[in-house]
């Protein structure tokens, strides 16, 4: 029963990114227990009513035709200004190439470049942002959002990520009605990439490190607008009752109880086009170690949005070593953003970590998932020939800003060549990994507010404090 103390909170889901953090964790139940009336304002194909949640779904939500061009111009200008401010060319590596494959894409690219040319300054950036707001206030989505908000009268609108254009109109509608708004910066690498497209009254971030980044890249924001909460995505790792026994997990995925398993965690093809070779190199190293008396295997967890056949040859060649344990995501459409996480996959990922010895990958945040279980991560750090991607290099990956947050380069094991693979795997499974784990934990605590399991609690506390004020 909702009493007078209950506050009506809208959780805006402009896309499926927020499901993992806010629908499949204990975030909802914690909010309910704190006396909140919660409704998911849902633009995903996922039916949240099946989980017993209240939801209001968007109907055919669309942004203004000019918003995409303006948003692309905003991103380019923000990256240009970051280069000017920092004297660091690394921001160029965050750009996506312009497309000229047909008349429509060519017109968009030319228009974007024209806007950048005439607005390439702080003053010009303000003009672009104002223009986005102006265009979005004309949309049917804006007027539909006004109607929904006037009818439902929420006390607060919380957007689950900062980068979706479809969130602009609902956030504007809330602000125009005097409803306070906030957004969550959903990933550790987002801010240097100029992905913040929505302007809210408040911002929730993972850590003090991320707060400082937000204020650096968006100096018009004030410190009291930013709340350090941590992210709910690591909370599940502390819920040990979700763990299967080793026997049950191995039986379900046809793993060999006599073997120790290393996890190879795949990236998408854009991030790591050479992943099949890296997986092959890892398997070859395991085969050599097994010849020397070890008894190892590989659990392969592919990137959830990668449904390609690019690993097939390697999986067949090393079928006695590699077992695929595929993520339990749902493909609800053909676009990558229509591939959605599930609650079952949170449990699968957690059990995969618990029942493997370490993880090997190319620069992903899985280092933090594994250190949550006091297990090490090895980062692949070498190039291989690839005629399809001749200009891709691993060096560009580790130049990204978010890797500069490492307090110590020994927070991971570095695999600098295939010849080093065997030694790194042995180190990762032995006592020498202890120092790596200590360093990784320090990195984790810098990146994400600890205790990590209290992120949802901190978010709800911040929301209630905002409403009270």
Short mmCIF file of C-alpha atoms in Angstrom, two decimals, residues 9-432:
data_model
loop_
_atom_site.label_atom_id
_atom_site.label_comp_id
_atom_site.label_asym_id
_atom_site.label_seq_id
_atom_site.Cartn_x
_atom_site.Cartn_y
_atom_site.Cartn_z
CA UNK A 9 10.04 7.40 -9.29
CA UNK A 10 10.23 6.92 -13.04
CA UNK A 11 13.17 4.80 -14.23
CA UNK A 12 13.70 5.79 -17.87
CA UNK A 13 15.02 2.92 -20.00
CA UNK A 14 15.78 4.48 -23.42
CA UNK A 15 17.50 1.24 -24.51
CA UNK A 16 18.50 -2.18 -23.19
CA UNK A 17 21.77 -1.01 -21.59
CA UNK A 18 20.04 -0.20 -18.31
CA UNK A 19 18.35 -3.59 -17.90
CA UNK A 20 21.42 -5.26 -16.45
CA UNK A 21 21.99 -2.58 -13.82
CA UNK A 22 18.47 -1.60 -12.86
CA UNK A 23 16.02 -4.38 -13.76
CA UNK A 24 18.02 -7.56 -13.14
CA UNK A 25 19.79 -6.60 -9.90
CA UNK A 26 18.23 -5.89 -6.49
CA UNK A 27 17.91 -2.20 -7.40
CA UNK A 28 14.12 -2.41 -7.79
CA UNK A 29 13.47 -4.39 -4.60
CA UNK A 30 15.75 -2.10 -2.56
CA UNK A 31 13.85 0.93 -3.88
CA UNK A 32 10.47 -0.63 -3.04
CA UNK A 33 11.66 -1.52 0.47
CA UNK A 34 12.68 2.11 0.95
CA UNK A 35 9.09 3.17 0.28
CA UNK A 36 9.30 4.21 -3.37
CA UNK A 37 6.60 3.75 -5.97
CA UNK A 38 8.65 2.68 -9.01
CA UNK A 39 7.59 2.66 -12.66
CA UNK A 40 9.91 1.72 -15.53
CA UNK A 41 9.42 4.10 -18.45
CA UNK A 42 10.37 1.48 -20.96
CA UNK A 43 11.61 1.88 -24.53
CA UNK A 44 13.05 -1.65 -24.76
CA UNK A 45 11.32 -4.68 -26.34
CA UNK A 46 11.69 -6.46 -22.97
CA UNK A 47 8.39 -6.99 -21.12
CA UNK A 48 9.18 -5.92 -17.56
CA UNK A 49 5.68 -6.71 -16.34
CA UNK A 50 6.74 -10.36 -16.59
CA UNK A 51 9.10 -9.60 -13.67
CA UNK A 52 6.23 -8.07 -11.71
CA UNK A 53 7.40 -4.49 -12.35
CA UNK A 54 5.15 -1.58 -13.19
CA UNK A 55 5.97 -0.20 -16.61
CA UNK A 56 4.79 2.36 -19.13
CA UNK A 57 6.01 1.60 -22.64
CA UNK A 58 6.92 4.10 -25.32
CA UNK A 59 4.97 3.84 -28.56
CA UNK A 60 7.03 4.24 -31.74
CA UNK A 61 9.44 6.70 -30.14
CA UNK A 62 11.46 8.76 -32.65
CA UNK A 63 13.88 11.66 -32.43
CA UNK A 64 13.77 14.72 -34.68
CA UNK A 65 15.41 14.05 -38.09
CA UNK A 66 18.07 16.73 -37.41
CA UNK A 67 19.01 15.44 -33.94
CA UNK A 68 21.28 12.67 -35.19
CA UNK A 69 23.33 15.12 -37.28
CA UNK A 70 23.48 17.62 -34.42
CA UNK A 71 24.49 14.90 -31.98
CA UNK A 72 27.31 13.73 -34.26
CA UNK A 73 28.50 17.31 -34.60
CA UNK A 74 28.38 17.72 -30.81
CA UNK A 75 30.55 14.62 -30.36
CA UNK A 76 33.14 15.83 -32.91
CA UNK A 77 33.30 19.29 -31.35
CA UNK A 78 33.66 17.89 -27.82
CA UNK A 79 36.54 15.68 -28.98
CA UNK A 80 38.16 18.65 -30.75
CA UNK A 81 37.88 20.73 -27.57
CA UNK A 82 39.36 17.89 -25.49
CA UNK A 83 42.38 17.79 -27.81
CA UNK A 84 42.76 21.56 -27.55
CA UNK A 85 42.41 21.52 -23.76
CA UNK A 86 44.68 18.53 -23.08
CA UNK A 87 47.12 18.80 -26.04
CA UNK A 88 46.52 15.04 -26.41
CA UNK A 89 45.68 13.46 -29.78
CA UNK A 90 44.29 10.29 -28.17
CA UNK A 91 40.79 11.72 -28.52
CA UNK A 92 41.02 11.26 -32.29
CA UNK A 93 40.90 7.50 -31.69
CA UNK A 94 37.36 7.81 -30.32
CA UNK A 95 36.01 9.03 -33.66
CA UNK A 96 34.01 6.81 -35.97
CA UNK A 97 34.72 7.30 -39.69
CA UNK A 98 32.14 9.26 -41.67
CA UNK A 99 30.06 7.23 -44.10
CA UNK A 100 29.62 8.10 -47.77
CA UNK A 101 28.16 4.78 -48.93
CA UNK A 102 24.96 6.33 -50.35
CA UNK A 103 23.34 9.73 -50.91
CA UNK A 104 21.61 9.83 -47.51
CA UNK A 105 24.71 8.98 -45.48
CA UNK A 106 26.83 11.34 -47.62
CA UNK A 107 24.44 14.22 -46.96
CA UNK A 108 24.54 13.48 -43.22
CA UNK A 109 28.34 13.40 -43.21
CA UNK A 110 28.68 16.62 -45.21
CA UNK A 111 26.11 18.36 -42.97
CA UNK A 112 27.89 17.18 -39.82
CA UNK A 113 31.25 18.44 -41.06
CA UNK A 114 29.68 21.78 -42.02
CA UNK A 115 28.20 22.16 -38.51
CA UNK A 116 31.53 21.28 -36.92
CA UNK A 117 33.36 23.84 -39.09
CA UNK A 118 31.04 26.68 -38.04
CA UNK A 119 30.65 25.69 -34.38
CA UNK A 120 34.09 24.40 -33.38
CA UNK A 121 34.33 26.29 -30.06
CA UNK A 122 32.76 26.36 -26.59
CA UNK A 123 30.30 28.97 -27.81
CA UNK A 124 29.51 26.90 -30.90
CA UNK A 125 29.03 23.79 -28.76
CA UNK A 126 26.41 25.67 -26.70
CA UNK A 127 24.62 26.58 -29.95
CA UNK A 128 24.57 22.92 -31.01
CA UNK A 129 23.20 21.80 -27.63
CA UNK A 130 20.50 24.51 -27.75
CA UNK A 131 19.58 23.45 -31.27
CA UNK A 132 19.17 19.81 -30.16
CA UNK A 133 16.82 20.95 -27.38
CA UNK A 134 14.91 23.16 -29.83
CA UNK A 135 14.39 20.31 -32.32
CA UNK A 136 13.46 17.71 -29.70
CA UNK A 137 10.79 20.00 -28.21
CA UNK A 138 9.01 19.78 -31.60
CA UNK A 139 8.72 15.99 -31.62
CA UNK A 140 5.72 13.79 -31.00
CA UNK A 141 7.89 12.00 -28.42
CA UNK A 142 8.20 15.24 -26.44
CA UNK A 143 4.43 15.86 -26.41
CA UNK A 144 3.69 12.21 -25.62
CA UNK A 145 6.18 12.44 -22.73
CA UNK A 146 4.50 15.60 -21.43
CA UNK A 147 1.14 13.83 -21.51
CA UNK A 148 2.50 10.80 -19.65
CA UNK A 149 4.23 12.90 -17.00
CA UNK A 150 1.23 15.18 -16.46
CA UNK A 151 -0.96 12.13 -15.96
CA UNK A 152 1.44 10.12 -13.75
CA UNK A 153 3.03 13.04 -11.83
CA UNK A 154 6.31 11.35 -10.83
CA UNK A 155 8.52 13.03 -8.24
CA UNK A 156 11.73 12.13 -10.07
CA UNK A 157 12.90 10.82 -13.46
CA UNK A 158 16.08 8.74 -13.47
CA UNK A 159 17.59 7.85 -16.85
CA UNK A 160 19.68 4.68 -16.94
CA UNK A 161 22.29 5.96 -19.38
CA UNK A 162 23.53 9.25 -20.75
CA UNK A 163 24.08 8.55 -24.42
CA UNK A 164 20.69 7.82 -26.02
CA UNK A 165 19.06 10.47 -28.20
CA UNK A 166 15.65 8.99 -27.43
CA UNK A 167 16.06 10.08 -23.81
CA UNK A 168 16.37 13.79 -24.69
CA UNK A 169 12.66 14.52 -25.24
CA UNK A 170 11.40 12.69 -22.11
CA UNK A 171 14.05 14.43 -19.97
CA UNK A 172 13.14 17.84 -21.45
CA UNK A 173 9.45 17.18 -20.81
CA UNK A 174 10.19 16.37 -17.16
CA UNK A 175 12.34 19.48 -16.73
CA UNK A 176 9.69 21.67 -18.37
CA UNK A 177 7.20 20.37 -15.79
CA UNK A 178 9.58 21.06 -12.91
CA UNK A 179 10.32 17.38 -12.23
CA UNK A 180 13.95 16.79 -11.15
CA UNK A 181 15.97 14.52 -13.44
CA UNK A 182 19.19 12.51 -13.24
CA UNK A 183 21.17 10.19 -15.43
CA UNK A 184 23.62 7.38 -14.74
CA UNK A 185 27.00 7.29 -16.49
CA UNK A 186 26.83 3.61 -17.26
CA UNK A 187 30.37 2.59 -18.25
CA UNK A 188 33.89 3.29 -17.02
CA UNK A 189 35.14 4.48 -20.42
CA UNK A 190 32.21 6.69 -21.50
CA UNK A 191 33.18 10.21 -20.50
CA UNK A 192 36.40 10.70 -22.56
CA UNK A 193 34.50 9.44 -25.63
CA UNK A 194 32.05 12.38 -25.62
CA UNK A 195 29.01 10.13 -25.31
CA UNK A 196 26.96 12.34 -22.96
CA UNK A 197 24.06 13.54 -25.06
CA UNK A 198 21.42 14.33 -22.41
CA UNK A 199 21.51 17.25 -19.97
CA UNK A 200 19.96 16.36 -16.61
CA UNK A 201 19.77 18.15 -13.27
CA UNK A 202 21.92 15.52 -11.53
CA UNK A 203 24.47 12.85 -12.50
CA UNK A 204 25.26 9.54 -10.80
CA UNK A 205 28.76 8.16 -11.33
CA UNK A 206 30.82 5.13 -10.32
CA UNK A 207 33.57 6.86 -8.35
CA UNK A 208 35.34 10.08 -7.37
CA UNK A 209 37.62 9.40 -10.34
CA UNK A 210 34.61 9.46 -12.68
CA UNK A 211 33.19 12.54 -10.92
CA UNK A 212 36.42 14.40 -11.63
CA UNK A 213 36.26 13.27 -15.27
CA UNK A 214 32.67 14.48 -15.61
CA UNK A 215 33.52 17.92 -14.22
CA UNK A 216 36.64 18.11 -16.42
CA UNK A 217 34.83 17.32 -19.69
CA UNK A 218 31.68 19.30 -18.81
CA UNK A 219 32.90 22.35 -16.86
CA UNK A 220 29.44 23.94 -16.98
CA UNK A 221 28.30 21.33 -14.44
CA UNK A 222 28.61 22.03 -10.71
CA UNK A 223 30.02 19.66 -8.12
CA UNK A 224 26.74 19.45 -6.18
CA UNK A 225 25.05 18.03 -9.28
CA UNK A 226 27.20 14.88 -9.16
CA UNK A 227 26.64 11.92 -6.82
CA UNK A 228 29.21 9.15 -6.36
CA UNK A 229 27.29 5.90 -5.97
CA UNK A 230 29.15 3.04 -7.65
CA UNK A 231 27.44 0.84 -10.23
CA UNK A 232 24.95 -1.97 -9.55
CA UNK A 233 26.59 -4.19 -12.19
CA UNK A 234 29.02 -5.70 -9.69
CA UNK A 235 26.50 -6.21 -6.88
CA UNK A 236 25.51 -9.71 -7.95
CA UNK A 237 29.05 -10.95 -7.37
CA UNK A 238 28.51 -10.78 -3.61
CA UNK A 239 25.30 -12.85 -3.70
CA UNK A 240 26.89 -16.22 -3.04
CA UNK A 241 23.49 -17.96 -2.87
CA UNK A 242 23.32 -17.55 -6.68
CA UNK A 243 26.35 -19.81 -7.11
CA UNK A 244 25.93 -23.33 -8.39
CA UNK A 245 28.17 -26.02 -6.98
CA UNK A 246 31.18 -26.80 -9.13
CA UNK A 247 29.69 -30.23 -9.87
CA UNK A 248 26.36 -28.75 -11.01
CA UNK A 249 27.98 -26.07 -13.19
CA UNK A 250 30.42 -28.51 -14.80
CA UNK A 251 27.63 -30.99 -15.49
CA UNK A 252 25.34 -28.36 -17.06
CA UNK A 253 28.06 -27.15 -19.47
CA UNK A 254 29.75 -30.52 -20.04
CA UNK A 255 33.02 -29.51 -18.42
CA UNK A 256 35.57 -32.02 -17.13
CA UNK A 257 35.74 -32.08 -13.31
CA UNK A 258 39.37 -33.20 -13.44
CA UNK A 259 40.43 -30.06 -15.33
CA UNK A 260 41.12 -26.50 -14.29
CA UNK A 261 39.61 -23.97 -16.69
CA UNK A 262 40.78 -20.58 -17.93
CA UNK A 263 38.12 -18.19 -19.25
CA UNK A 264 38.73 -16.50 -22.60
CA UNK A 265 36.36 -13.53 -22.77
CA UNK A 266 35.72 -12.29 -26.30
CA UNK A 267 35.25 -8.73 -27.55
CA UNK A 268 33.15 -7.45 -30.43
CA UNK A 269 34.72 -7.47 -33.87
CA UNK A 270 35.32 -3.68 -33.90
CA UNK A 271 37.21 -3.72 -30.60
CA UNK A 272 39.20 -6.86 -31.34
CA UNK A 273 39.09 -8.16 -34.93
CA UNK A 274 41.96 -10.54 -34.06
CA UNK A 275 40.13 -12.35 -31.26
CA UNK A 276 39.97 -15.70 -33.11
CA UNK A 277 43.78 -15.68 -33.41
CA UNK A 278 44.14 -14.73 -29.74
CA UNK A 279 41.82 -17.58 -28.76
CA UNK A 280 43.84 -19.95 -30.95
CA UNK A 281 47.10 -18.78 -29.35
CA UNK A 282 45.62 -19.34 -25.88
CA UNK A 283 44.46 -22.82 -26.82
CA UNK A 284 47.87 -23.67 -28.32
CA UNK A 285 49.53 -22.60 -25.06
CA UNK A 286 47.10 -24.74 -23.05
CA UNK A 287 47.84 -27.72 -25.32
CA UNK A 288 51.58 -27.31 -24.67
CA UNK A 289 51.01 -27.01 -20.92
CA UNK A 290 48.93 -30.17 -20.97
CA UNK A 291 51.79 -31.97 -22.70
CA UNK A 292 53.94 -30.89 -19.76
CA UNK A 293 51.64 -32.54 -17.23
CA UNK A 294 48.99 -29.89 -16.60
CA UNK A 295 45.29 -30.65 -17.05
CA UNK A 296 43.70 -27.45 -18.33
CA UNK A 297 40.80 -26.37 -20.48
CA UNK A 298 39.31 -23.12 -21.77
CA UNK A 299 35.80 -21.78 -21.20
CA UNK A 300 35.05 -19.43 -24.07
CA UNK A 301 32.53 -16.65 -23.32
CA UNK A 302 31.91 -14.68 -26.50
CA UNK A 303 30.87 -11.03 -26.57
CA UNK A 304 27.06 -11.06 -26.08
CA UNK A 305 26.40 -9.07 -29.27
CA UNK A 306 28.74 -11.19 -31.42
CA UNK A 307 26.74 -13.86 -33.27
CA UNK A 308 29.36 -14.24 -36.01
CA UNK A 309 30.96 -17.48 -37.16
CA UNK A 310 34.48 -16.03 -36.90
CA UNK A 311 35.51 -18.42 -34.09
CA UNK A 312 34.16 -21.60 -35.70
CA UNK A 313 37.46 -22.86 -37.15
CA UNK A 314 39.31 -22.38 -33.85
CA UNK A 315 36.54 -24.02 -31.82
CA UNK A 316 36.64 -27.02 -34.15
CA UNK A 317 40.45 -27.27 -34.15
CA UNK A 318 40.63 -27.19 -30.34
CA UNK A 319 37.34 -28.88 -29.46
CA UNK A 320 39.16 -31.08 -26.92
CA UNK A 321 40.32 -27.92 -25.08
CA UNK A 322 37.71 -25.17 -25.63
CA UNK A 323 34.12 -25.31 -24.37
CA UNK A 324 31.78 -22.50 -25.43
CA UNK A 325 29.54 -21.19 -22.66
CA UNK A 326 27.51 -18.63 -24.57
CA UNK A 327 25.97 -15.57 -22.85
CA UNK A 328 22.22 -15.80 -22.25
CA UNK A 329 21.23 -12.63 -24.05
CA UNK A 330 18.03 -12.35 -26.13
CA UNK A 331 18.06 -11.30 -29.76
CA UNK A 332 14.89 -9.18 -30.09
CA UNK A 333 15.76 -7.67 -33.49
CA UNK A 334 18.53 -7.32 -36.05
CA UNK A 335 20.28 -4.21 -34.69
CA UNK A 336 22.99 -4.66 -32.03
CA UNK A 337 20.95 -2.59 -29.52
CA UNK A 338 18.09 -5.10 -29.90
CA UNK A 339 20.27 -7.81 -28.34
CA UNK A 340 19.35 -7.57 -24.68
CA UNK A 341 20.82 -8.93 -21.46
CA UNK A 342 18.83 -11.25 -19.21
CA UNK A 343 18.79 -11.96 -15.50
CA UNK A 344 19.88 -15.52 -16.28
CA UNK A 345 23.06 -14.21 -17.86
CA UNK A 346 24.05 -12.35 -14.69
CA UNK A 347 23.99 -15.71 -12.91
CA UNK A 348 25.83 -17.42 -15.77
CA UNK A 349 28.59 -14.80 -15.80
CA UNK A 350 28.95 -15.04 -12.03
CA UNK A 351 29.20 -18.84 -12.10
CA UNK A 352 31.65 -18.74 -15.02
CA UNK A 353 33.93 -16.49 -12.95
CA UNK A 354 33.53 -18.58 -9.80
CA UNK A 355 34.42 -21.84 -11.55
CA UNK A 356 37.36 -20.68 -13.70
CA UNK A 357 40.87 -19.81 -12.50
CA UNK A 358 41.48 -16.54 -14.36
CA UNK A 359 40.39 -14.58 -17.44
CA UNK A 360 42.26 -13.75 -20.66
CA UNK A 361 40.99 -10.91 -22.85
CA UNK A 362 41.78 -7.68 -24.63
CA UNK A 363 41.38 -4.75 -22.23
CA UNK A 364 37.85 -5.31 -20.92
CA UNK A 365 36.27 -4.48 -17.56
CA UNK A 366 36.17 -8.22 -16.83
CA UNK A 367 39.29 -7.48 -14.78
CA UNK A 368 36.93 -6.02 -12.16
CA UNK A 369 34.48 -8.92 -12.33
CA UNK A 370 37.32 -11.37 -11.73
CA UNK A 371 38.98 -9.42 -8.93
CA UNK A 372 35.57 -9.40 -7.20
CA UNK A 373 36.28 -13.14 -6.82
CA UNK A 374 39.96 -12.53 -6.00
CA UNK A 375 41.06 -13.90 -9.37
CA UNK A 376 43.48 -12.37 -11.89
CA UNK A 377 43.10 -11.08 -15.41
CA UNK A 378 45.60 -11.29 -18.29
CA UNK A 379 45.47 -8.61 -21.00
CA UNK A 380 46.56 -9.57 -24.52
CA UNK A 381 49.07 -6.99 -25.76
CA UNK A 382 50.41 -7.96 -29.19
CA UNK A 383 49.45 -7.59 -32.85
CA UNK A 384 48.91 -10.29 -35.44
CA UNK A 385 48.61 -9.88 -39.22
CA UNK A 386 45.05 -9.36 -40.45
CA UNK A 387 44.50 -8.38 -44.09
CA UNK A 388 40.90 -7.34 -43.40
CA UNK A 389 41.98 -4.88 -40.68
CA UNK A 390 45.51 -3.86 -41.73
CA UNK A 391 45.53 -0.63 -39.66
CA UNK A 392 44.15 -2.06 -36.44
CA UNK A 393 46.69 -2.26 -33.62
CA UNK A 394 46.48 -3.30 -30.00
CA UNK A 395 48.57 -0.23 -29.12
CA UNK A 396 45.56 2.01 -29.78
CA UNK A 397 43.43 0.06 -27.28
CA UNK A 398 45.69 0.61 -24.29
CA UNK A 399 46.19 4.27 -25.15
CA UNK A 400 42.55 4.93 -24.29
CA UNK A 401 42.06 7.32 -21.39
CA UNK A 402 40.37 4.83 -19.07
CA UNK A 403 43.49 2.65 -18.89
CA UNK A 404 45.42 5.61 -17.48
CA UNK A 405 43.44 5.09 -14.27
CA UNK A 406 45.56 2.04 -13.43
CA UNK A 407 47.36 2.80 -10.15
CA UNK A 408 49.91 0.15 -11.10
CA UNK A 409 50.61 -1.50 -14.46
CA UNK A 410 50.85 -4.82 -12.61
CA UNK A 411 47.11 -4.82 -11.97
CA UNK A 412 46.93 -7.38 -14.79
CA UNK A 413 49.26 -9.89 -16.39
CA UNK A 414 50.48 -8.62 -19.76
CA UNK A 415 50.75 -11.14 -22.59
CA UNK A 416 53.15 -9.35 -24.94
CA UNK A 417 53.60 -12.20 -27.44
CA UNK A 418 52.28 -15.74 -28.05
CA UNK A 419 55.58 -17.01 -26.60
CA UNK A 420 54.67 -15.43 -23.23
CA UNK A 421 51.24 -17.06 -23.07
CA UNK A 422 52.29 -20.25 -21.23
CA UNK A 423 54.21 -18.36 -18.57
CA UNK A 424 51.35 -15.89 -18.00
CA UNK A 425 48.82 -18.70 -17.58
CA UNK A 426 51.06 -20.44 -15.04
CA UNK A 427 51.53 -17.17 -13.13
CA UNK A 428 47.79 -16.50 -13.21
CA UNK A 429 47.01 -19.83 -11.60
CA UNK A 430 49.80 -19.74 -9.00
CA UNK A 431 50.87 -17.78 -5.94
CA UNK A 432 52.54 -15.15 -8.13
#
